[in-house]
XYZ file of C-alpha atoms in Angstrom:
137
model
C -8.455 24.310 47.049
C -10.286 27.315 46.393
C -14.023 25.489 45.682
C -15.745 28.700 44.859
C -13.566 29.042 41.711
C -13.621 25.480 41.094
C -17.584 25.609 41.081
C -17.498 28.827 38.707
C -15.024 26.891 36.208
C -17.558 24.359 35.512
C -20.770 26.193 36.002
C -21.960 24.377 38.912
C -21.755 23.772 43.021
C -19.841 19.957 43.236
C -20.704 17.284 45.351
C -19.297 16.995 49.003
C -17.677 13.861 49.214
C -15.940 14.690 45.873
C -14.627 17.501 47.790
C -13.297 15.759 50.664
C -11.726 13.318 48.431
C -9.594 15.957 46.255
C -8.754 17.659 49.887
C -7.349 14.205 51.115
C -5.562 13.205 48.018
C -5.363 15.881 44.937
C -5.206 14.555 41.615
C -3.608 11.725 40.303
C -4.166 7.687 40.358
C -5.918 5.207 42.985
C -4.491 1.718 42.631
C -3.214 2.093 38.750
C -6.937 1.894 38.055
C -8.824 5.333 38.287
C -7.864 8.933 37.783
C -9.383 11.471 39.638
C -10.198 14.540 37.904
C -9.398 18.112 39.762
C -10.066 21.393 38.980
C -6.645 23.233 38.025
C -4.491 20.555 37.760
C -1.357 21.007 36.622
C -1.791 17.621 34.009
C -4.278 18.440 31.546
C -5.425 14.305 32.138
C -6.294 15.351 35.441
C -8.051 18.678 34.635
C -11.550 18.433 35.664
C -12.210 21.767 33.523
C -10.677 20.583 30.924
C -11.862 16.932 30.541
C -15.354 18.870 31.107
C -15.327 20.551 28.114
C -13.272 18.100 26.191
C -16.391 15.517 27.054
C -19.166 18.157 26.369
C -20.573 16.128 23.438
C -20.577 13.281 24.870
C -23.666 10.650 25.717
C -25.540 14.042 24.147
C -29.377 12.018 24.264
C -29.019 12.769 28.025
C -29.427 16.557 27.335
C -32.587 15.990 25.688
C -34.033 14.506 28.551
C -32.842 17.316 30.782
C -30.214 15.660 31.766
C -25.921 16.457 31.937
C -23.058 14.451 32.576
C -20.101 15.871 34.523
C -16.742 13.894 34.303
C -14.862 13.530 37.727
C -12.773 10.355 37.091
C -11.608 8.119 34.077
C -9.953 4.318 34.033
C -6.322 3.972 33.391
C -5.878 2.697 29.666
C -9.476 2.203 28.625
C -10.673 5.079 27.571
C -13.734 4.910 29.814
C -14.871 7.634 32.130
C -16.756 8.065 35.063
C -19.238 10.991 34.940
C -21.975 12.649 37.677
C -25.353 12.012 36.327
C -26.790 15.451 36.809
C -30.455 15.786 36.969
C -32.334 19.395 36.879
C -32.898 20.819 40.726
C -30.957 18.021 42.234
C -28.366 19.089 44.766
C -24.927 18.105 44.145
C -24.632 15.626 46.686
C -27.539 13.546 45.236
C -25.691 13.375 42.362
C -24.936 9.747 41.304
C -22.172 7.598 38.717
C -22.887 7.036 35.365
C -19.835 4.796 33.480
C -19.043 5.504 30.398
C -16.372 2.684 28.299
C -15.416 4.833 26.085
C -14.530 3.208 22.959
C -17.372 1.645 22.746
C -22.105 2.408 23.807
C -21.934 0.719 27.277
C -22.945 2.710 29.904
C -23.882 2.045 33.471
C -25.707 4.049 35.927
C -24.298 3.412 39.668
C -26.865 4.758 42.204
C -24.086 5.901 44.712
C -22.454 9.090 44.577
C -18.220 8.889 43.377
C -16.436 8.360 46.944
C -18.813 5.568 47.442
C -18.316 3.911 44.020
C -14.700 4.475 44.086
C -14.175 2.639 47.099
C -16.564 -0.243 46.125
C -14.454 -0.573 42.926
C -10.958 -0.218 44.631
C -11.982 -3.118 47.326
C -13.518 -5.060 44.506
C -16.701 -4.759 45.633
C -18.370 -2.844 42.959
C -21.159 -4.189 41.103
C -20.175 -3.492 37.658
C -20.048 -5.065 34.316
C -16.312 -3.495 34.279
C -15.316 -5.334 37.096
C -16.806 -8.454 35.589
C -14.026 -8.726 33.477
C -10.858 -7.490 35.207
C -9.671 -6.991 38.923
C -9.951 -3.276 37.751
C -12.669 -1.262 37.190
């Protein structure tokens, strides 16, 4: 992966462990449950460029508190996505998971970066109102 031009195709450094988590396993599904989103993938789903500017108007209120959302991931068959919450002057790795359902206003903020709530959600471990009503996130 070149990361450089990843970073410049969506305006911004990206976290670490997201990194190391597209180096170990590309694009493509974890456990039928949640896409991961890369930059230049070859499936437009999967297209971390182009789900960024696809979601660019959404959860918009967040801009006027100075605040952007970055997609990385969305749920198989819900709509829902999984953004970065991304504060002014915070470094990418402090970046945490904001959960968007996508049909619908509920959003949770996960205080963890995306490797970390990815794994809580694929060993059901997640504390999560979308894991309150399915084995999936």
């Amino acid at each position: 992966m070149d990361w450089a031009r990843a970073e410049r195709s969506v305006d911004t450094a990206l976290p670490a462990d997201y990194k190391r988590l597209v180096e170990a396993y590309g694009d493509g599904v974890f456990d039928e449950t949640v896409w991961l989103l890369v930059p230049g993938s070859a499936y437009t789903k999967c297209d971390l460029r182009a789900q960024a500017t696809e979601r660019y108007g959404v959860l918009e209120g967040l801009r006027e508190v100075g605040a952007r959302i970055l997609p990385w991931g969305c749920e198989e068959g819900s709509g829902a996505f999984l953004y970065w919450l991304v504060r002014p002057g915070q470094h990418p790795d402090e970046w945490t998971v904001l959960y968007n359902e996508g049909q619908g206003p509920l959003r949770e903020h996960h205080d963890v970066g995306c490797l970390d709530f990815l794994s809580a959600v694929l060993t059901g471990t997640a504390n999560t109102v979308c894991s309150a009503t399915s084995t999936k996130c």
